[in-house]
C-alpha positions as CSV (number, residue, x, y, z in Angstrom):
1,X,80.3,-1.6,54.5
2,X,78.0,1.2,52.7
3,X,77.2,3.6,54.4
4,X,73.7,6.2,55.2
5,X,75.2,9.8,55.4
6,X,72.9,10.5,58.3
7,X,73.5,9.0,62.1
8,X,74.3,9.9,65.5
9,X,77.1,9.3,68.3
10,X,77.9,10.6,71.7
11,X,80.4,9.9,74.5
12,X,81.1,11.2,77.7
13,X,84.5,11.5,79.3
14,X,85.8,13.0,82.9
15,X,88.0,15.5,83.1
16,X,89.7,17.2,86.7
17,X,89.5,20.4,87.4
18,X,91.7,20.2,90.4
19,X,91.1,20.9,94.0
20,X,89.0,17.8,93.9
21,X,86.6,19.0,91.4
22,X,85.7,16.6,88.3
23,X,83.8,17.8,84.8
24,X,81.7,15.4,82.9
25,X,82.4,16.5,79.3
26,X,79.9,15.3,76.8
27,X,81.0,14.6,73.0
28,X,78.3,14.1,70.6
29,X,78.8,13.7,66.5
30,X,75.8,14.1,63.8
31,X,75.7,13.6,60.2
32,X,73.6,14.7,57.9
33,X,73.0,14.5,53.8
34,X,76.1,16.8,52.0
35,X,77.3,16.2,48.5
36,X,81.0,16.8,50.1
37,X,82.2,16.2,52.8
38,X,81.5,19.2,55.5
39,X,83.4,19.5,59.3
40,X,81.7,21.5,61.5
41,X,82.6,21.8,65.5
42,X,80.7,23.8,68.3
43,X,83.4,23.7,71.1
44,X,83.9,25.5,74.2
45,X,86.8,27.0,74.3
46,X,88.5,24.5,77.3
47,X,88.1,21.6,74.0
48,X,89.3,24.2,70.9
49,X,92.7,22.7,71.5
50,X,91.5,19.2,70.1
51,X,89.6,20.4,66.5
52,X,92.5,19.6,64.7
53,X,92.3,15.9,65.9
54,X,88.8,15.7,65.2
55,X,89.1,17.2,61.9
56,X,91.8,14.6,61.1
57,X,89.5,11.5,62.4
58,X,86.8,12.6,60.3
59,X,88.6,13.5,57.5
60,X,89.7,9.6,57.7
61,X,86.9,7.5,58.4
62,X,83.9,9.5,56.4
63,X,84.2,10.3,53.0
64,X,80.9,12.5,52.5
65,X,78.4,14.1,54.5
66,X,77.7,17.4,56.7
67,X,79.4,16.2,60.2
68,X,78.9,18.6,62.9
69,X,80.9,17.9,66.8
70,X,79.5,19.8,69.7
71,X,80.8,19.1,73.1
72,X,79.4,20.5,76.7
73,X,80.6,19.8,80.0
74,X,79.3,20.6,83.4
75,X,80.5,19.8,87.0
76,X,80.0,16.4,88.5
77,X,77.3,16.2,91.2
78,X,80.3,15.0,93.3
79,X,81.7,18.0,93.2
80,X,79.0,19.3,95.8
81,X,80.4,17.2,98.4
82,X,83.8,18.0,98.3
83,X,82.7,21.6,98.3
84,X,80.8,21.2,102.1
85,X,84.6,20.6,103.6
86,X,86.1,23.0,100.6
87,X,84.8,26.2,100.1
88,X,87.3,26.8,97.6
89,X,86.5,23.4,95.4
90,X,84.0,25.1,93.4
91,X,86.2,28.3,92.7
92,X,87.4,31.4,94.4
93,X,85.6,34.6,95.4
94,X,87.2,37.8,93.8
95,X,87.3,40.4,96.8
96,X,88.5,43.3,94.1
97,X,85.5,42.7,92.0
98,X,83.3,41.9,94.9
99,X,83.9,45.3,96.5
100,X,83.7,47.3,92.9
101,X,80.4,45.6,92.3
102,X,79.1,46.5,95.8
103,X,80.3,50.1,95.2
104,X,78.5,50.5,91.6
105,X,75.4,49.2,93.3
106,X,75.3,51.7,95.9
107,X,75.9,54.9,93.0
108,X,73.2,53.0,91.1
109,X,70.9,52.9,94.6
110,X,72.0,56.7,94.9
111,X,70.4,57.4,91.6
112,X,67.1,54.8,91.1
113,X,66.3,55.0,95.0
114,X,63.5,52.0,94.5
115,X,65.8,49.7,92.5
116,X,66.4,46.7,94.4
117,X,69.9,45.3,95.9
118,X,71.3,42.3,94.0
119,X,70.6,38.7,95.1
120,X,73.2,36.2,96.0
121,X,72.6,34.3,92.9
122,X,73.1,37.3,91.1
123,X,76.4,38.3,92.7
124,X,77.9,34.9,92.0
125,X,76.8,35.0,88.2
126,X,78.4,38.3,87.8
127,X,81.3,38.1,85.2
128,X,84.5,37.7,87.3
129,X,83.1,37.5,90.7
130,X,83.9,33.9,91.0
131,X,87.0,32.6,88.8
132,X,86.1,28.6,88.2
133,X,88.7,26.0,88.3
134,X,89.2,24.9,84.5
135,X,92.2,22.3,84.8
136,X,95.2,22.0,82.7
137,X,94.4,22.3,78.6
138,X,96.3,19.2,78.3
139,X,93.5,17.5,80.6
140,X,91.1,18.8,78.2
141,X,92.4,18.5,75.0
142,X,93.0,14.6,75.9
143,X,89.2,14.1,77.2
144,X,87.6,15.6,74.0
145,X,89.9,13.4,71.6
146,X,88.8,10.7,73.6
147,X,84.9,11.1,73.3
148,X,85.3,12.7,70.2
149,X,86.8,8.9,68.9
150,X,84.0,6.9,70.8
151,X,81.4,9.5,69.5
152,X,82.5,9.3,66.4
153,X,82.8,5.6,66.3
154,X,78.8,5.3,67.6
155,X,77.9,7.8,64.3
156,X,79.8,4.8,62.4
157,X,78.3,2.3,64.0
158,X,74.6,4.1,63.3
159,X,75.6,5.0,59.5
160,X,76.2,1.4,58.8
161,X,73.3,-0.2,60.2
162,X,70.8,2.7,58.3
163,X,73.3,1.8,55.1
164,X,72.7,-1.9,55.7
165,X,68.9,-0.9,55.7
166,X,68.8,1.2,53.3
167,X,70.7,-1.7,50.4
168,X,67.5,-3.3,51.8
169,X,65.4,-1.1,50.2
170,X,66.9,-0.5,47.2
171,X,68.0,-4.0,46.5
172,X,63.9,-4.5,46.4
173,X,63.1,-1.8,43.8
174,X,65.3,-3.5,41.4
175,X,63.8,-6.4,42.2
176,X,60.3,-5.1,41.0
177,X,62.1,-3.1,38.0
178,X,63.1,-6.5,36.9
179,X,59.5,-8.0,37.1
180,X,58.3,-5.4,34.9
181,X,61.1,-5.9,31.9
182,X,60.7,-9.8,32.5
183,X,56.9,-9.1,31.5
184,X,57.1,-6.1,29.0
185,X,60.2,-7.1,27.1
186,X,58.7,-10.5,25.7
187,X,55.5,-9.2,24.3
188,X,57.4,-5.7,22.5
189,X,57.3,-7.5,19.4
190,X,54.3,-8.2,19.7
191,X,52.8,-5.0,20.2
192,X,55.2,-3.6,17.3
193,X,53.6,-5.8,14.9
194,X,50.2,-5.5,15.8
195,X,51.2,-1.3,15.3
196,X,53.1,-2.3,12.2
197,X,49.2,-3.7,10.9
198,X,47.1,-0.9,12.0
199,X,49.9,1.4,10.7
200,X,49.8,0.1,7.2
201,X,46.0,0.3,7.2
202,X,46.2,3.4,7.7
203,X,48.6,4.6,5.1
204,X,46.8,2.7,2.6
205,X,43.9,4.5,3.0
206,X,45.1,7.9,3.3
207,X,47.7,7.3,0.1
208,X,45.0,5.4,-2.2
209,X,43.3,8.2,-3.6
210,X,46.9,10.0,-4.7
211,X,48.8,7.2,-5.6
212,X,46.1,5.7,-8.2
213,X,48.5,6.1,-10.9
214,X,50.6,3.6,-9.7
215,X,49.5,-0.3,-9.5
216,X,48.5,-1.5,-6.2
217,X,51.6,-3.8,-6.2
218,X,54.2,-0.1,-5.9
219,X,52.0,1.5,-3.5
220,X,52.0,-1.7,-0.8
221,X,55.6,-1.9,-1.5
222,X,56.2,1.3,-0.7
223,X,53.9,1.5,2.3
224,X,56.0,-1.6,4.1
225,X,59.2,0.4,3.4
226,X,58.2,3.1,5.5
227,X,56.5,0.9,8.1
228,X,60.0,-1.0,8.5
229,X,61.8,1.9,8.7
230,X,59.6,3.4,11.2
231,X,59.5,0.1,13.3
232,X,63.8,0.8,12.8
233,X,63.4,3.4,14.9
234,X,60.8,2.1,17.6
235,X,62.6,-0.8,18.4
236,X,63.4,-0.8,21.6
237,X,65.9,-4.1,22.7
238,X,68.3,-1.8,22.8
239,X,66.9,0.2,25.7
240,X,65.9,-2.7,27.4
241,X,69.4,-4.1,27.4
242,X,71.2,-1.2,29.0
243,X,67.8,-0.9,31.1
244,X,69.0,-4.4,32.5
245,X,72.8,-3.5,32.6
246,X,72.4,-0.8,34.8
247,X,70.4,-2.7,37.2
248,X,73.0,-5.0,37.7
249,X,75.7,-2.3,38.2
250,X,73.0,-1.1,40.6
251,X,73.2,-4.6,42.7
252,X,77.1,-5.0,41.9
253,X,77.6,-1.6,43.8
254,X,74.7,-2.3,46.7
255,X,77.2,-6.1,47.2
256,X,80.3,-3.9,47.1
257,X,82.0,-1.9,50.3
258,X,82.6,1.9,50.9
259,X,81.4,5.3,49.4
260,X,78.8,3.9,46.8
261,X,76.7,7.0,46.6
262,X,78.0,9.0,43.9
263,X,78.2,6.0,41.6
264,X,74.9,4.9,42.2
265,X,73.4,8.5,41.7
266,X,75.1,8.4,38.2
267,X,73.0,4.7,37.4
268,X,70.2,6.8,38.4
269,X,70.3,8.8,35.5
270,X,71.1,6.2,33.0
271,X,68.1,4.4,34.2
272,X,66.1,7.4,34.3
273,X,67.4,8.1,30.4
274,X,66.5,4.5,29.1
275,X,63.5,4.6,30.7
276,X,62.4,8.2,29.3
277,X,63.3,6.3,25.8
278,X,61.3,3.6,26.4
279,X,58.2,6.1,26.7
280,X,59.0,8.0,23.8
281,X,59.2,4.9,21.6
282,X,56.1,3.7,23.1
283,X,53.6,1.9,20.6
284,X,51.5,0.4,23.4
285,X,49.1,1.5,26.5
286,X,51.2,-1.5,28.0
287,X,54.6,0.0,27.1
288,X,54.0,2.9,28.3
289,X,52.4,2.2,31.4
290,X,55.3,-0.2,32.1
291,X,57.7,3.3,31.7
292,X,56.0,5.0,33.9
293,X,56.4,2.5,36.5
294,X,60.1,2.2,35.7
295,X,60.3,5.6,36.4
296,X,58.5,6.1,39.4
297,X,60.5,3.5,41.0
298,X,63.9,4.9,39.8
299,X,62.8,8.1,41.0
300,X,61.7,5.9,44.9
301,X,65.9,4.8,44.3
302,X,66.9,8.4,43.9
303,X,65.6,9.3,46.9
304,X,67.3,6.6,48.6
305,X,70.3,7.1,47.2
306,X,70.8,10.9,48.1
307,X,71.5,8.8,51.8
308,X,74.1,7.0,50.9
309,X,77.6,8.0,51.5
């Protein structure tokens, strides 16, 4: 299926931290545009053990894109019961640390006589003073693979449907591109000719007064020489048929499966070139208001594009 480059997952998974104790680790994946494709993972340290499994999963399933993991865990709320009939379920008091910090408090006390004793809260947030249970790193290692996958698999899931939207889209601006060359391209010759006429006049007039050596028969010869010549180079079926091949290989890519991005930014520039031609060899208001619309609606499927994977 094609893809967006932009989406979201997230999974949770549980993880024991012995002694009773159980983590709720939380996996989340986001992808953004990239022209590559770019890994990125904010881990704590208890899940570094599993980047090189995330790497690989990514590295497999997404093509393009800047892909960021972050994972956070925090004790269950279950945890608080088992820790009313075990004291030591939420960690262990460091008496060594305990008694240094009590002792540095009462040098600092000596010295700043108003500052006030620590709080309990304090104490307990003091670096070392209580050494957590963290579990085993296999424990962890296993739990972030296994969110990492699920998350992973909901940024999938979320990439596809926005892809699936976004063909939507871009499906209908060819649709309208096609309108306008359906309408334009029949009545080109049209407006050539009626060019090709006020052209001629035109010469006539401004070549009359030099050329009245020569008969009237040369001059109006020579006149329609240059005016075919000219409408040579104005012609513009050719533009108008590559205009239309490209919008096809634009709907043969949007009907196809995986990375279309890159491809369909290259049609972008085609049709952005054939339509820049069409403005140039412009002999109408018409023609060239049709351009302009070609291009602002090429320039609505860039934009769209730059999403896709």
């Amino acid at each position: 299926m094609i893809s967006s480059m932009t989406g979201y997952g997230s999974a949770s998974h549980q993880v024991s931290l012995g002694a009773g104790v159980v983590a709720d680790l939380q996996v989340e994946c986001r992808a953004v545009n990239s022209r590559f494709l770019d890994l990125g993972f904010r881990l704590p340290d208890e899940c570094r053990g599993a980047e090189p499994a995330l790497r690989e999963m990514a590295t497999q399933s997404l093509s393009r894109g800047k892909v960021e993991f972050r994972a956070a865990w925090r004790v269950n709320s279950a945890a608080a019961g088992a820790a009313k009939s075990n004291p030591h379920a939420l960690g262990a008091m460091n008496q060594d640390r305990l008694d240094a910090l009590y002792t540095l408090q009462e040098k600092a006390q000596e010295t700043f006589t108003k500052a006030q004793e620590l709080s309990i809260a304090e104490v307990l947030r003091w670096p070392g003073i209580v050494s957590e249970p963290r579990g085993e790193e296999e424990g962890w290692i296993t739990a972030t693979i296994a969110a990492g996958r699920a998350a992973l698999e909901a940024l999938m899931d979320s990439r596809h449907a926005e892809g699936k939207a976004l063909v939507g889209v871009l499906t209908s601006i060819t649709s309208k591109m096609r309108d306008i060359v359906k309408v334009i391209e029949p009545q080109v010759p049209e407006y050539v000719a009626q060019y090709q006429a006020k052209l001629t006049e035109r010469l006539s007039e401004a070549l009359a007064a030099q050329e009245q050596a020569k008969s009237g028969t040369e001059l109006m010869e020579r006149i329609r020489q240059e005016v075919v010549l000219y409408a040579v180079r104005i012609d513009v079926a050719e533009e108008f048929a590559r205009l239309k091949t490209h919008l096809q290989a634009v709907d043969n890519a949007l009907a196809g499966k995986g990375p279309v991005g890159k491809r369909l930014d290259f049609l972008m520039q085609e049709l952005n070139r054939e339509a820049n031609t069409l403005s140039s060899k412009s002999v109408s208001e018409e023609c060239t208001q049709a351009a302009l619309e070609l291009k602002l609606l090429i320039e609505q499927m860039r934009e769209q594009v730059q999403n896709l994977e």
